[in-house]
């Protein structure tokens, strides 16, 4: 019985390795052939993330076409899917052999780094432990909808709930192959791949901001993520689709945390698109960040053109997401996106460097004033909370009419927070005064966007502004700033403040002889090791509890730590009249048809 789940686990990793990474690598060779500027000139973690992102984009587009043409219900869907993937790979090997060789050389240079494979083993081990102790995924409407596509008779989610279709396209094919097992079990088999992806994103983020040693700060950040609600509840226990979107959106943000001339916008477009495909909730965050990137940068002429291109590349994922999240028709959504593209295209006609516009958009008051925005935003949020999402109705936390700002920040992520979240808010307030707006404008925008998003939602709720969005969207947007970004966002802000403060005061430390000459790297490494050790020692109790978990009871359809619940789930699944099948850590709810 357990051997079946070992086969499922292997199949899930092979599917990710082939249909996502390998096919993505083949697609990258075509991009390099058409646009030579997309080719990497030196080893970078982009050589691993770009193929993954391209594979997700291709896989999602392919699935969307299959779904809208009715092919998802065909018994030949697996043959068709893998045949198309093999065709892309064969064509690339035949026509782009040299390009693929160059890409593989880059991949080999990264994978064979000691830091990559050592931490990779740690991430893989965590993913395997996650699958063993929690061989299921739940709290996930997208999973229910995907289950309906495979077995309509056991799922109630028949609506067009394809807002996070990137996740559905990942789990659907393996779920179709193992259709005798609930998709809640099948999707959990992708947890090892998820943790490997999270680790690669950590490496990429610190590669962009150039803090060394890279392995140390990547490991430190990885464990901050792991011990937050993002890692514990979102990835380790539930394997939610939002987690894929959140970590990919962090890669999008990190692409701007370096000098402007070094930003690779073709990768920016790609990371934005796949984050939108994987987690619809990330779109307003990335849009808010992009808005402040534009207003805090001195390169507005170039950014206007780049953001126009971004809308073109991301038009499809934005269309899919907006069709789900708004009350507009598909035609209205398309017209709205085209109107947005037109507005941004008109911005490209403006010369922001002209004497008049330069005085308006890049004056000294604006340069100094943007640094105060996080502080102003926190103050505004303090006075705008509590807020009620549904007047005279039952509103969820934190828009329930009673939650204060402090309760909002401290309540949601009880894992590694409130320490990281409180320190992260302080970091967001202080960082803009430490970093240079000209050289590190991305860090300023990174500090502003979460607080600006909170203020925006609170203003919309208080004024009851009639936007064409489902009310639950506002709740998710404000909730997830703290819940899912508590570790990724606020944890990174804390590390940025720590390291940028060291850069700022380094010379003063040398003059006061508190820092010996040529010992900067040793000092930074000491601080990093100290923080990593503190985090690990602070969670010794967590490791003890994990090792003390009762091994799950596995049945023919999955497993659970509660033997009675595991057996009950198997019994319900075997009933031909079961209409719904919803898994939680507490109970299973089923409804039998007449």
Coordinates of C-alpha atoms in Angstrom, one line a residue, residues 44-507:
X44 CA 23.3 32.5 -12.2
X45 CA 20.4 31.0 -10.4
X46 CA 18.3 32.5 -13.2
X47 CA 19.6 29.5 -15.2
X48 CA 17.3 27.3 -12.9
X49 CA 14.4 29.7 -12.3
X50 CA 13.9 30.9 -15.9
X51 CA 13.3 27.3 -17.2
X52 CA 10.9 26.7 -14.3
X53 CA 9.0 29.9 -15.0
X54 CA 8.9 29.2 -18.8
X55 CA 7.7 25.6 -18.0
X56 CA 4.9 26.9 -15.8
X57 CA 3.8 29.5 -18.4
X58 CA 3.7 26.8 -21.1
X59 CA 2.0 24.2 -18.9
X60 CA -0.6 26.7 -17.8
X61 CA -1.4 27.9 -21.3
X62 CA -1.6 24.4 -22.6
X63 CA -4.0 23.4 -19.8
X64 CA -6.2 26.4 -20.4
X65 CA -6.5 25.5 -24.0
X66 CA -7.3 21.9 -23.2
X67 CA -9.9 23.0 -20.6
X68 CA -11.7 25.4 -22.9
X69 CA -11.8 22.9 -25.8
X70 CA -13.1 20.1 -23.6
X71 CA -10.0 18.0 -24.0
X72 CA -9.4 17.7 -20.3
X73 CA -12.1 15.0 -20.2
X74 CA -10.6 13.0 -23.0
X75 CA -9.1 9.7 -22.2
X76 CA -6.1 10.6 -24.4
X77 CA -5.3 13.8 -22.6
X78 CA -2.1 12.4 -21.0
X79 CA -0.8 11.1 -24.4
X80 CA -1.6 14.5 -26.0
X81 CA 0.0 16.5 -23.2
X82 CA 3.3 14.5 -23.0
X83 CA 3.4 14.2 -26.8
X84 CA 3.4 17.9 -27.2
X85 CA 6.1 18.3 -24.5
X86 CA 8.3 15.7 -26.2
X87 CA 7.8 17.4 -29.5
X88 CA 9.1 20.7 -28.1
X89 CA 12.1 18.9 -26.6
X90 CA 13.0 17.0 -29.7
X91 CA 12.7 20.1 -31.9
X92 CA 14.9 22.0 -29.6
X93 CA 17.5 19.2 -29.5
X94 CA 17.5 19.0 -33.3
X95 CA 17.6 22.8 -34.0
X96 CA 19.1 24.4 -30.9
X97 CA 21.7 21.9 -29.8
X98 CA 24.4 24.4 -29.2
X99 CA 22.1 26.7 -27.3
X100 CA 20.9 23.9 -25.1
X101 CA 24.5 22.9 -24.5
X102 CA 25.3 26.4 -23.3
X103 CA 22.2 26.5 -21.0
X104 CA 23.1 23.1 -19.5
X105 CA 26.6 24.3 -18.9
X106 CA 25.1 27.2 -16.9
X107 CA 22.8 24.8 -15.0
X108 CA 25.7 22.4 -14.2
X109 CA 27.8 25.3 -12.8
X110 CA 25.0 26.3 -10.4
X111 CA 23.9 22.8 -9.4
X112 CA 27.4 21.6 -8.6
X113 CA 28.0 24.4 -6.2
X114 CA 28.4 22.9 -2.7
X115 CA 25.9 25.4 -1.3
X116 CA 23.3 24.5 -3.9
X117 CA 23.3 20.7 -3.4
X118 CA 23.9 20.8 0.3
X119 CA 21.0 23.1 1.0
X120 CA 19.1 21.4 -1.8
X121 CA 19.3 18.1 0.2
X122 CA 17.9 20.0 3.3
X123 CA 15.0 21.4 1.3
X124 CA 14.3 18.0 -0.3
X125 CA 14.4 16.3 3.1
X126 CA 11.9 18.9 4.5
X127 CA 9.6 18.3 1.4
X128 CA 9.8 14.5 1.9
X129 CA 9.0 14.9 5.6
X130 CA 6.1 17.1 4.7
X131 CA 4.7 14.5 2.4
X132 CA 5.1 11.8 5.0
X133 CA 3.6 13.5 8.0
X134 CA 0.9 15.5 6.0
X135 CA 0.2 13.4 2.8
X136 CA -2.7 15.7 1.8
X137 CA -3.4 19.3 0.7
X138 CA -6.4 21.3 1.8
X139 CA -7.9 24.7 2.5
X140 CA -7.8 25.0 -1.3
X141 CA -10.7 25.8 -3.5
X142 CA -8.5 25.4 -6.6
X143 CA -7.9 21.8 -5.7
X144 CA -11.6 21.1 -5.4
X145 CA -12.3 22.6 -8.8
X146 CA -9.5 20.5 -10.4
X147 CA -10.8 17.4 -8.7
X148 CA -14.1 18.1 -10.4
X149 CA -12.4 18.0 -13.8
X150 CA -11.1 14.5 -13.0
X151 CA -14.1 13.1 -11.1
X152 CA -17.2 15.2 -11.3
X153 CA -19.2 12.8 -9.3
X154 CA -17.2 13.4 -6.1
X155 CA -16.7 17.1 -6.1
X156 CA -19.2 20.0 -5.8
X157 CA -17.0 22.7 -7.4
X158 CA -18.4 22.8 -10.9
X159 CA -18.0 26.6 -11.3
X160 CA -15.3 28.3 -13.4
X161 CA -12.9 28.6 -10.4
X162 CA -9.7 28.8 -12.5
X163 CA -8.3 31.9 -10.8
X164 CA -5.1 30.0 -10.0
X165 CA -5.0 27.8 -13.0
X166 CA -1.2 27.5 -12.8
X167 CA -1.6 25.2 -9.8
X168 CA -4.3 23.2 -11.5
X169 CA -2.1 22.7 -14.5
X170 CA 0.6 21.3 -12.3
X171 CA -1.4 18.7 -10.4
X172 CA -4.0 17.8 -13.0
X173 CA -2.0 15.3 -15.1
X174 CA -0.6 13.3 -12.2
X175 CA -4.0 13.4 -10.6
X176 CA -5.5 12.0 -13.9
X177 CA -3.0 9.2 -13.9
X178 CA -3.7 8.3 -10.3
X179 CA -7.5 9.0 -10.5
X180 CA -8.2 6.3 -8.0
X181 CA -6.6 8.5 -5.3
X182 CA -8.1 11.8 -4.2
X183 CA -6.4 14.8 -5.6
X184 CA -5.9 16.1 -2.0
X185 CA -3.3 13.2 -1.7
X186 CA -1.9 13.6 -5.2
X187 CA -1.2 17.3 -4.9
X188 CA 0.8 16.8 -1.6
X189 CA 3.3 14.7 -3.6
X190 CA 4.5 18.0 -5.1
X191 CA 5.7 19.3 -1.7
X192 CA 9.3 18.3 -2.3
X193 CA 9.4 20.1 -5.6
X194 CA 7.8 23.1 -3.8
X195 CA 10.5 23.3 -1.2
X196 CA 13.3 23.0 -3.8
X197 CA 11.6 25.9 -5.7
X198 CA 11.5 28.0 -2.4
X199 CA 15.2 27.4 -1.9
X200 CA 16.1 28.4 -5.4
X201 CA 14.1 31.6 -5.0
X202 CA 16.0 32.3 -1.8
X203 CA 19.3 31.9 -3.6
X204 CA 18.1 34.1 -6.5
X205 CA 16.9 36.9 -4.2
X206 CA 20.2 37.2 -2.4
X207 CA 22.1 36.9 -5.7
X208 CA 20.3 40.0 -6.9
X209 CA 21.0 42.1 -3.8
X210 CA 24.6 40.8 -3.7
X211 CA 25.0 40.0 0.0
X212 CA 27.8 37.6 0.7
X213 CA 28.3 34.9 1.6
X214 CA 25.4 33.9 -0.6
X215 CA 24.9 30.5 0.9
X216 CA 24.6 31.8 4.4
X217 CA 22.0 34.5 3.8
X218 CA 20.0 32.3 1.5
X219 CA 20.0 29.6 4.2
X220 CA 19.0 32.2 6.9
X221 CA 16.2 33.5 4.7
X222 CA 15.0 30.0 3.8
X223 CA 14.6 29.1 7.5
X224 CA 12.9 32.4 8.2
X225 CA 10.4 31.4 5.6
X226 CA 10.2 27.8 6.8
X227 CA 9.3 28.8 10.4
X228 CA 6.7 31.4 9.4
X229 CA 3.1 30.7 8.6
X230 CA 4.2 30.8 4.9
X231 CA 6.4 27.7 5.4
X232 CA 4.6 25.9 8.2
X233 CA 0.9 26.2 7.4
X234 CA 1.1 27.2 3.7
X235 CA 3.8 24.9 2.4
X236 CA 4.6 22.1 5.0
X237 CA 1.0 21.3 6.0
X238 CA -1.4 22.5 3.4
X239 CA 0.6 22.9 0.2
X240 CA -1.6 25.8 -0.9
X241 CA -1.4 27.3 -4.5
X242 CA -0.9 30.8 -3.0
X243 CA 2.5 29.7 -1.7
X244 CA 3.8 29.2 -5.3
X245 CA 2.5 32.6 -6.3
X246 CA 3.9 34.3 -3.2
X247 CA 7.5 33.0 -3.6
X248 CA 7.5 33.7 -7.3
X249 CA 6.2 37.3 -6.6
X250 CA 9.2 37.7 -4.2
X251 CA 11.5 36.8 -7.2
X252 CA 9.7 39.5 -9.2
X253 CA 10.3 42.1 -6.4
X254 CA 13.9 41.0 -6.0
X255 CA 14.6 41.6 -9.7
X256 CA 14.4 45.3 -8.9
X257 CA 16.6 45.2 -5.8
X258 CA 19.8 46.0 -7.8
X259 CA 21.1 48.9 -10.0
X260 CA 18.7 49.8 -12.7
X261 CA 21.0 49.1 -15.6
X262 CA 21.4 45.5 -14.5
X263 CA 17.7 44.6 -14.4
X264 CA 16.8 41.9 -16.9
X265 CA 13.3 43.0 -17.8
X266 CA 12.6 39.9 -19.9
X267 CA 12.9 37.9 -16.7
X268 CA 10.8 40.4 -14.9
X269 CA 7.9 39.9 -17.4
X270 CA 8.2 36.2 -16.9
X271 CA 8.2 36.1 -13.1
X272 CA 5.2 38.5 -13.0
X273 CA 3.2 36.3 -15.3
X274 CA 3.9 33.0 -13.6
X275 CA 3.3 34.5 -10.1
X276 CA -0.1 35.7 -11.4
X277 CA -0.9 32.3 -12.8
X278 CA 0.1 30.5 -9.6
X279 CA -1.5 32.9 -7.0
X280 CA -4.1 35.4 -8.1
X281 CA -3.7 37.2 -4.8
X282 CA -0.2 38.3 -5.8
X283 CA -1.4 40.5 -8.7
X284 CA -2.5 43.6 -6.6
X285 CA 0.8 43.4 -4.6
X286 CA 2.9 43.3 -7.8
X287 CA 0.8 46.1 -9.3
X288 CA 1.3 48.3 -6.3
X289 CA 5.0 47.6 -6.2
X290 CA 5.3 48.4 -9.9
X291 CA 3.4 51.7 -9.4
X292 CA 5.9 52.8 -6.7
X293 CA 8.8 51.5 -8.7
X294 CA 7.8 53.9 -11.4
X295 CA 7.3 56.9 -9.2
X296 CA 10.5 56.4 -7.1
X297 CA 12.7 55.8 -10.1
X298 CA 14.6 58.5 -12.1
X299 CA 14.3 56.3 -15.2
X300 CA 10.7 56.9 -15.9
X301 CA 11.1 57.0 -19.7
X302 CA 12.5 53.5 -19.8
X303 CA 10.2 52.1 -17.2
X304 CA 7.1 53.3 -19.1
X305 CA 8.2 51.3 -22.1
X306 CA 9.1 48.3 -20.0
X307 CA 5.8 48.3 -18.2
X308 CA 4.0 48.5 -21.5
X309 CA 5.8 45.3 -22.5
X310 CA 5.0 43.8 -19.2
X311 CA 1.3 44.2 -19.8
X312 CA 1.7 42.6 -23.3
X313 CA 3.5 39.6 -21.9
X314 CA 1.3 39.2 -18.9
X315 CA -2.0 39.9 -20.8
X316 CA -3.1 36.3 -20.8
X317 CA -2.5 35.6 -17.0
X318 CA -4.1 39.0 -16.2
X319 CA -7.1 38.2 -18.4
X320 CA -7.6 34.8 -16.7
X321 CA -7.3 36.2 -13.2
X322 CA -9.5 39.2 -13.9
X323 CA -12.2 37.0 -15.4
X324 CA -12.3 35.1 -12.1
X325 CA -11.8 37.9 -9.6
X326 CA -14.1 40.5 -11.0
X327 CA -17.8 40.8 -11.7
X328 CA -17.1 41.9 -15.3
X329 CA -17.8 39.9 -18.4
X330 CA -14.8 38.5 -20.4
X331 CA -15.3 41.1 -23.0
X332 CA -15.2 43.9 -20.4
X333 CA -12.1 42.4 -18.9
X334 CA -10.4 42.3 -22.3
X335 CA -11.4 45.9 -23.0
X336 CA -10.2 47.0 -19.6
X337 CA -6.8 45.4 -20.1
X338 CA -6.5 47.0 -23.6
X339 CA -7.4 50.4 -22.1
X340 CA -4.6 49.9 -19.5
X341 CA -2.2 49.0 -22.2
X342 CA -3.3 52.2 -24.2
X343 CA -2.8 54.4 -21.1
X344 CA 0.7 53.0 -20.4
X345 CA 1.5 53.3 -24.2
X346 CA 0.6 57.0 -24.0
X347 CA 3.0 57.4 -21.0
X348 CA 5.8 56.3 -23.3
X349 CA 5.1 59.4 -25.4
X350 CA 5.9 61.7 -22.5
X351 CA 9.5 62.8 -22.0
X352 CA 9.9 62.6 -18.2
X353 CA 13.5 64.0 -18.6
X354 CA 12.4 67.3 -20.1
X355 CA 13.1 70.3 -17.9
X356 CA 9.4 70.8 -17.0
X357 CA 8.6 67.2 -16.3
X358 CA 11.9 66.7 -14.5
X359 CA 11.0 69.4 -12.0
X360 CA 7.6 67.8 -11.4
X361 CA 8.6 64.1 -11.1
X362 CA 12.2 64.2 -9.9
X363 CA 12.4 67.3 -7.7
X364 CA 14.3 67.2 -4.3
X365 CA 11.0 67.4 -2.3
X366 CA 9.8 64.2 -4.0
X367 CA 13.1 62.4 -3.5
X368 CA 13.0 63.2 0.2
X369 CA 9.2 62.8 0.6
X370 CA 9.0 59.3 -0.6
X371 CA 11.1 58.1 2.3
X372 CA 8.3 59.2 4.7
X373 CA 5.6 57.2 2.9
X374 CA 5.9 54.0 4.9
X375 CA 5.6 56.0 8.2
X376 CA 2.7 58.0 6.9
X377 CA 1.0 54.7 5.7
X378 CA 1.4 53.1 9.2
X379 CA -0.1 56.2 10.8
X380 CA -3.0 56.2 8.4
X381 CA -3.6 52.5 9.0
X382 CA -3.7 53.1 12.7
X383 CA -6.5 55.6 12.4
X384 CA -8.4 53.7 9.6
X385 CA -8.6 50.5 11.7
X386 CA -10.9 48.9 12.8
X387 CA -12.8 48.6 9.5
X388 CA -15.9 46.6 8.5
X389 CA -16.0 44.8 5.2
X390 CA -19.7 44.0 5.2
X391 CA -21.8 46.6 7.1
X392 CA -24.6 45.1 9.2
X393 CA -23.2 41.6 8.4
X394 CA -20.7 39.1 9.6
X395 CA -17.3 40.3 8.4
X396 CA -14.1 38.2 8.7
X397 CA -10.9 39.1 10.5
X398 CA -9.2 41.6 10.1
X399 CA -12.1 43.6 8.6
X400 CA -14.5 42.6 11.3
X401 CA -15.0 46.1 12.8
X402 CA -13.1 45.3 16.0
X403 CA -9.5 44.5 15.0
X404 CA -6.9 47.2 15.6
X405 CA -3.7 47.7 13.6
X406 CA -1.6 46.1 16.4
X407 CA -3.9 43.1 16.6
X408 CA -3.8 42.7 12.8
X409 CA 0.0 42.7 12.7
X410 CA 0.5 40.4 15.7
X411 CA -2.3 37.8 15.3
X412 CA -2.1 36.2 11.9
X413 CA 1.4 34.6 11.8
X414 CA 1.9 33.0 15.2
X415 CA 4.8 30.9 14.1
X416 CA 7.9 33.1 13.8
X417 CA 5.9 36.3 14.3
X418 CA 5.2 38.7 15.9
X419 CA 9.0 39.3 16.2
X420 CA 9.7 39.2 12.4
X421 CA 6.6 41.2 11.5
X422 CA 7.1 43.9 14.1
X423 CA 10.8 44.2 13.1
X424 CA 9.8 44.1 9.5
X425 CA 7.4 47.1 9.9
X426 CA 10.2 49.0 11.7
X427 CA 12.6 48.1 8.9
X428 CA 10.1 49.3 6.2
X429 CA 10.0 52.7 8.0
X430 CA 13.7 53.1 8.5
X431 CA 15.2 51.6 5.3
X432 CA 14.1 54.4 2.9
X433 CA 16.2 56.9 5.0
X434 CA 19.2 54.6 4.8
X435 CA 19.3 53.6 1.2
X436 CA 20.0 55.9 -1.7
X437 CA 16.9 56.5 -3.8
X438 CA 18.9 56.8 -7.0
X439 CA 20.9 53.6 -6.6
X440 CA 18.4 51.4 -4.7
X441 CA 15.0 52.8 -5.6
X442 CA 13.7 49.2 -5.7
X443 CA 14.3 48.9 -1.9
X444 CA 12.3 52.0 -1.3
X445 CA 9.4 50.7 -3.4
X446 CA 9.7 47.4 -1.6
X447 CA 9.2 49.1 1.7
X448 CA 6.3 51.2 0.5
X449 CA 4.0 48.7 -1.3
X450 CA 2.8 46.5 1.6
X451 CA 1.8 49.4 3.7
X452 CA 0.3 51.3 0.7
X453 CA -1.8 48.2 -0.1
X454 CA -3.2 48.1 3.5
X455 CA -4.1 51.7 3.3
X456 CA -5.7 51.3 -0.1
X457 CA -8.0 48.4 1.1
X458 CA -8.9 50.3 4.3
X459 CA -9.9 53.4 2.3
X460 CA -12.0 51.4 -0.2
X461 CA -13.8 49.6 2.7
X462 CA -14.4 52.8 4.7
X463 CA -15.7 54.8 1.7
X464 CA -17.5 51.7 0.2
X465 CA -16.0 52.5 -3.2
X466 CA -17.9 50.4 -5.8
X467 CA -15.0 48.5 -7.5
X468 CA -16.0 45.6 -9.8
X469 CA -14.3 43.1 -7.5
X470 CA -15.7 40.3 -5.3
X471 CA -15.7 41.5 -1.6
X472 CA -13.6 38.5 -0.6
X473 CA -10.8 39.9 -2.7
X474 CA -10.4 42.8 -0.4
X475 CA -10.4 40.5 2.6
X476 CA -7.7 38.3 1.0
X477 CA -5.6 41.2 -0.1
X478 CA -5.3 42.8 3.4
X479 CA -5.1 39.4 5.2
X480 CA -2.3 37.9 3.1
X481 CA 0.0 40.9 3.5
X482 CA 0.7 39.6 7.0
X483 CA -0.3 36.0 6.7
X484 CA 1.6 34.7 3.7
X485 CA 4.1 37.6 3.3
X486 CA 4.8 37.6 7.0
X487 CA 8.0 35.5 6.5
X488 CA 9.0 36.3 2.9
X489 CA 8.4 40.1 3.0
X490 CA 9.0 41.2 6.5
X491 CA 11.8 38.7 7.0
X492 CA 13.6 40.1 4.0
X493 CA 13.1 43.6 5.2
X494 CA 14.7 42.8 8.5
X495 CA 17.8 41.3 6.7
X496 CA 17.9 44.3 4.4
X497 CA 17.9 46.7 7.3
X498 CA 20.6 44.8 9.2
X499 CA 22.9 44.6 6.2
X500 CA 22.3 48.1 4.8
X501 CA 22.9 49.5 8.3
X502 CA 26.3 47.7 8.4
X503 CA 27.2 49.2 5.0
X504 CA 26.2 52.6 6.2
X505 CA 28.2 52.5 9.4
X506 CA 31.1 50.4 8.2
X507 CA 33.5 53.3 7.9

